[in-house]
Amino acid sequence: MKLATVRRDGGTRLFASNASDRLFDVLDAAGDDVRSLSGIEDVGSLYRQGQEVVQAFRAIVDANQSSQVPSFPLGELDLAPPVIWPKAIVCIGRNYAAHIAEGDSPVPEFPLLFSKYANTLVGDGDPVVDHAITKELDYEGELGVVIGRRAQRVAEADAMSYVAGYTVINDISARDLQLGDSQWIRGKSLDTFCPIGPVFVTADDIPDVDALRLQTWVNGELRQDAPISDMLFKIPHLIAFITEGITLEPGDIIATGTPSGVAFGMKPPVYMRPGDRVEITIEGIGTLHSRIVAPS
Ligand code: MG
């Protein structure tokens, strides 16, 4: 099942599809079942309602897939982030060998965690601000993992059962701030620094996440191209490592790290400027589009 958070009538609504690229408003389709879906305004709030509601939601999507409910291609929808208010966005640094090499960074012995705040989240097609306080705006295409149920001290063998599904993330980074400050918060968490989407795809639709491929284009030029299987620490290990001491809640996001090909690794680096376009594709999920704009 594919889900998208859509801006509509001053709020957001959850659109879905399990068969085609045309999505429909599930609340509109729900009819008399509408009470069970009240308060669901994004993927996070759906999963916070618990598995029973998720199943009810899925049943409505199944029942209406071939009905006369109006449906829309993604390109016609105003997309918000699939998850609007995650409690945590846990990011993994240095999780692909070739990216570690391009940054002359040491290979981590265990996952390197940092975080982004929810102020960073923007949807597909939304502008990313080239803030005046940075001269080194960079992109990082990443697979995003969305947690489906409370995860606390999860064993690696059980970890995948806590994954609701996947999305595409651009871990926008201000390199001068990231490397100039002693912590990464400013470098990673300025407003608009986490484009995410265009959609969320449930885990059952992606039986082998390692088989996916990630590609990033800047102004149409291919910059990143790597299989997800190149990850140093795999998703089950990441979930086990994080939840040893940090409880993850439904809707929380793990940004799993970026492969090589970021601007920082180019000689000389070609950082992003207003007017640039970034597209990140993960096959089976979709393409996340961003455009860089000057601060207003
Ligand atoms: Mg990253």
mmCIF file of N, CA and C in Angstrom, residues 133-186:
data_model
loop_
_atom_site.group_PDB
_atom_site.id
_atom_site.type_symbol
_atom_site.label_atom_id
_atom_site.label_comp_id
_atom_site.label_asym_id
_atom_site.label_seq_id
_atom_site.Cartn_x
_atom_site.Cartn_y
_atom_site.Cartn_z
ATOM 1 N N ILE A 133 23.451 31.599 6.548
ATOM 2 C CA ILE A 133 24.549 31.228 7.459
ATOM 3 C C ILE A 133 25.391 30.068 6.935
ATOM 4 N N THR A 134 25.093 29.571 5.729
ATOM 5 C CA THR A 134 25.955 28.526 5.157
ATOM 6 C C THR A 134 26.407 28.902 3.749
ATOM 7 N N LYS A 135 27.598 28.439 3.406
ATOM 8 C CA LYS A 135 28.104 28.576 2.034
ATOM 9 C C LYS A 135 28.301 27.189 1.419
ATOM 10 N N GLU A 136 27.933 26.144 2.177
ATOM 11 C CA GLU A 136 28.253 24.778 1.734
ATOM 12 C C GLU A 136 27.039 23.865 1.866
ATOM 13 N N LEU A 137 26.009 24.154 1.053
ATOM 14 C CA LEU A 137 24.752 23.394 1.114
ATOM 15 C C LEU A 137 24.886 22.099 0.303
ATOM 16 N N ASP A 138 24.650 20.980 0.964
ATOM 17 C CA ASP A 138 24.874 19.666 0.345
ATOM 18 C C ASP A 138 23.605 18.818 0.450
ATOM 19 N N TYR A 139 23.558 17.768 -0.368
ATOM 20 C CA TYR A 139 22.438 16.828 -0.391
ATOM 21 C C TYR A 139 22.938 15.475 0.097
ATOM 22 N N GLU A 140 22.036 14.635 0.608
ATOM 23 C CA GLU A 140 22.363 13.238 0.933
ATOM 24 C C GLU A 140 21.110 12.399 0.681
ATOM 25 N N GLY A 141 21.075 11.650 -0.408
ATOM 26 C CA GLY A 141 19.959 10.750 -0.668
ATOM 27 C C GLY A 141 19.998 9.567 0.289
ATOM 28 N N GLU A 142 18.841 9.256 0.893
ATOM 29 C CA GLU A 142 18.817 8.179 1.898
ATOM 30 C C GLU A 142 17.486 7.435 1.876
ATOM 31 N N LEU A 143 17.548 6.184 2.264
ATOM 32 C CA LEU A 143 16.337 5.417 2.532
ATOM 33 C C LEU A 143 15.829 5.779 3.926
ATOM 34 N N GLY A 144 14.539 6.115 4.020
ATOM 35 C CA GLY A 144 13.923 6.405 5.316
ATOM 36 C C GLY A 144 13.091 5.219 5.780
ATOM 37 N N VAL A 145 13.291 4.830 7.035
ATOM 38 C CA VAL A 145 12.511 3.744 7.643
ATOM 39 C C VAL A 145 11.515 4.379 8.612
ATOM 40 N N VAL A 146 10.239 4.007 8.507
ATOM 41 C CA VAL A 146 9.223 4.532 9.429
ATOM 42 C C VAL A 146 8.798 3.405 10.371
ATOM 43 N N ILE A 147 8.827 3.706 11.661
ATOM 44 C CA ILE A 147 8.503 2.713 12.691
ATOM 45 C C ILE A 147 6.978 2.566 12.817
ATOM 46 N N GLY A 148 6.499 1.333 12.978
ATOM 47 C CA GLY A 148 5.060 1.072 13.013
ATOM 48 C C GLY A 148 4.466 0.829 14.385
ATOM 49 N N ARG A 149 5.294 0.423 15.346
ATOM 50 C CA ARG A 149 4.789 0.210 16.713
ATOM 51 C C ARG A 149 5.925 0.450 17.693
ATOM 52 N N ARG A 150 5.546 0.672 18.955
ATOM 53 C CA ARG A 150 6.543 1.040 19.954
ATOM 54 C C ARG A 150 7.694 0.037 19.984
ATOM 55 N N ALA A 151 8.901 0.532 19.888
ATOM 56 C CA ALA A 151 10.080 -0.331 19.803
ATOM 57 C C ALA A 151 11.036 -0.013 20.944
ATOM 58 N N GLN A 152 11.180 -0.958 21.852
ATOM 59 C CA GLN A 152 12.018 -0.768 23.032
ATOM 60 C C GLN A 152 12.847 -2.033 23.234
ATOM 61 N N ARG A 153 14.147 -1.902 23.280
ATOM 62 C CA ARG A 153 15.056 -3.052 23.442
ATOM 63 C C ARG A 153 14.651 -4.203 22.517
ATOM 64 N N VAL A 154 14.626 -3.891 21.241
ATOM 65 C CA VAL A 154 14.199 -4.856 20.224
ATOM 66 C C VAL A 154 15.393 -5.726 19.807
ATOM 67 N N ALA A 155 15.170 -7.032 19.740
ATOM 68 C CA ALA A 155 16.217 -7.944 19.275
ATOM 69 C C ALA A 155 16.358 -7.804 17.762
ATOM 70 N N GLU A 156 17.590 -7.951 17.283
ATOM 71 C CA GLU A 156 17.853 -7.814 15.849
ATOM 72 C C GLU A 156 16.953 -8.745 15.023
ATOM 73 N N ALA A 157 16.720 -9.953 15.532
ATOM 74 C CA ALA A 157 15.917 -10.944 14.789
ATOM 75 C C ALA A 157 14.455 -10.514 14.649
ATOM 76 N N ASP A 158 13.976 -9.674 15.581
ATOM 77 C CA ASP A 158 12.572 -9.235 15.532
ATOM 78 C C ASP A 158 12.419 -7.858 14.893
ATOM 79 N N ALA A 159 13.528 -7.204 14.589
ATOM 80 C CA ALA A 159 13.503 -5.765 14.289
ATOM 81 C C ALA A 159 12.623 -5.414 13.096
ATOM 82 N N MET A 160 12.637 -6.240 12.057
ATOM 83 C CA MET A 160 11.895 -5.860 10.847
ATOM 84 C C MET A 160 10.382 -5.831 11.087
ATOM 85 N N SER A 161 9.920 -6.523 12.114
ATOM 86 C CA SER A 161 8.478 -6.505 12.400
ATOM 87 C C SER A 161 8.036 -5.168 13.011
ATOM 88 N N TYR A 162 8.996 -4.311 13.339
ATOM 89 C CA TYR A 162 8.667 -2.973 13.862
ATOM 90 C C TYR A 162 8.661 -1.922 12.751
ATOM 91 N N VAL A 163 9.028 -2.326 11.545
ATOM 92 C CA VAL A 163 9.090 -1.386 10.417
ATOM 93 C C VAL A 163 7.711 -1.301 9.767
ATOM 94 N N ALA A 164 7.112 -0.105 9.756
ATOM 95 C CA ALA A 164 5.833 0.073 9.055
ATOM 96 C C ALA A 164 6.069 0.132 7.557
ATOM 97 N N GLY A 165 7.130 0.832 7.155
ATOM 98 C CA GLY A 165 7.397 0.973 5.733
ATOM 99 C C GLY A 165 8.538 1.930 5.485
ATOM 100 N N TYR A 166 8.604 2.396 4.232
ATOM 101 C CA TYR A 166 9.792 3.121 3.776
ATOM 102 C C TYR A 166 9.420 4.376 3.001
ATOM 103 N N THR A 167 10.351 5.304 2.980
ATOM 104 C CA THR A 167 10.195 6.507 2.180
ATOM 105 C C THR A 167 11.586 6.965 1.723
ATOM 106 N N VAL A 168 11.631 8.082 1.014
ATOM 107 C CA VAL A 168 12.902 8.636 0.527
ATOM 108 C C VAL A 168 13.190 9.921 1.304
ATOM 109 N N ILE A 169 14.442 10.099 1.678
ATOM 110 C CA ILE A 169 14.835 11.267 2.477
ATOM 111 C C ILE A 169 16.016 11.967 1.808
ATOM 112 N N ASN A 170 16.021 13.287 1.877
ATOM 113 C CA ASN A 170 17.210 14.051 1.528
ATOM 114 C C ASN A 170 17.734 14.687 2.813
ATOM 115 N N ASP A 171 18.832 14.145 3.332
ATOM 116 C CA ASP A 171 19.432 14.651 4.577
ATOM 117 C C ASP A 171 20.298 15.856 4.219
ATOM 118 N N ILE A 172 19.614 16.980 3.967
ATOM 119 C CA ILE A 172 20.318 18.209 3.568
ATOM 120 C C ILE A 172 21.280 18.622 4.689
ATOM 121 N N SER A 173 22.472 19.012 4.282
ATOM 122 C CA SER A 173 23.541 19.281 5.250
ATOM 123 C C SER A 173 24.276 20.565 4.892
ATOM 124 N N ALA A 174 24.502 21.409 5.893
ATOM 125 C CA ALA A 174 25.359 22.584 5.716
ATOM 126 C C ALA A 174 26.737 22.178 6.221
ATOM 127 N N ARG A 175 27.644 21.852 5.298
ATOM 128 C CA ARG A 175 28.923 21.246 5.711
ATOM 129 C C ARG A 175 29.758 22.161 6.591
ATOM 130 N N ASP A 176 29.737 23.479 6.275
ATOM 131 C CA ASP A 176 30.559 24.389 7.082
ATOM 132 C C ASP A 176 30.060 24.428 8.529
ATOM 133 N N LEU A 177 28.737 24.372 8.724
ATOM 134 C CA LEU A 177 28.198 24.367 10.086
ATOM 135 C C LEU A 177 28.400 22.995 10.743
ATOM 136 N N GLN A 178 28.192 21.932 9.956
ATOM 137 C CA GLN A 178 28.331 20.584 10.501
ATOM 138 C C GLN A 178 29.758 20.363 11.025
ATOM 139 N N LEU A 179 30.735 20.804 10.239
ATOM 140 C CA LEU A 179 32.126 20.522 10.604
ATOM 141 C C LEU A 179 32.742 21.649 11.435
ATOM 142 N N GLY A 180 32.123 22.835 11.420
ATOM 143 C CA GLY A 180 32.646 23.956 12.196
ATOM 144 C C GLY A 180 32.150 23.963 13.626
ATOM 145 N N ASP A 181 30.940 23.462 13.858
ATOM 146 C CA ASP A 181 30.393 23.363 15.214
ATOM 147 C C ASP A 181 30.884 22.051 15.823
ATOM 148 N N SER A 182 30.893 21.955 17.147
ATOM 149 C CA SER A 182 31.329 20.679 17.726
ATOM 150 C C SER A 182 30.195 19.661 17.767
ATOM 151 N N GLN A 183 28.946 20.082 17.542
ATOM 152 C CA GLN A 183 27.855 19.126 17.331
ATOM 153 C C GLN A 183 27.214 19.414 15.975
ATOM 154 N N TRP A 184 26.459 18.456 15.460
ATOM 155 C CA TRP A 184 25.967 18.558 14.081
ATOM 156 C C TRP A 184 24.594 19.220 13.977
ATOM 157 N N ILE A 185 24.040 19.719 15.070
ATOM 158 C CA ILE A 185 22.629 20.121 15.055
ATOM 159 C C ILE A 185 22.352 21.227 14.036
ATOM 160 N N ARG A 186 23.144 22.322 14.063
ATOM 161 C CA ARG A 186 22.872 23.391 13.090
ATOM 162 C C ARG A 186 23.112 22.895 11.668
#
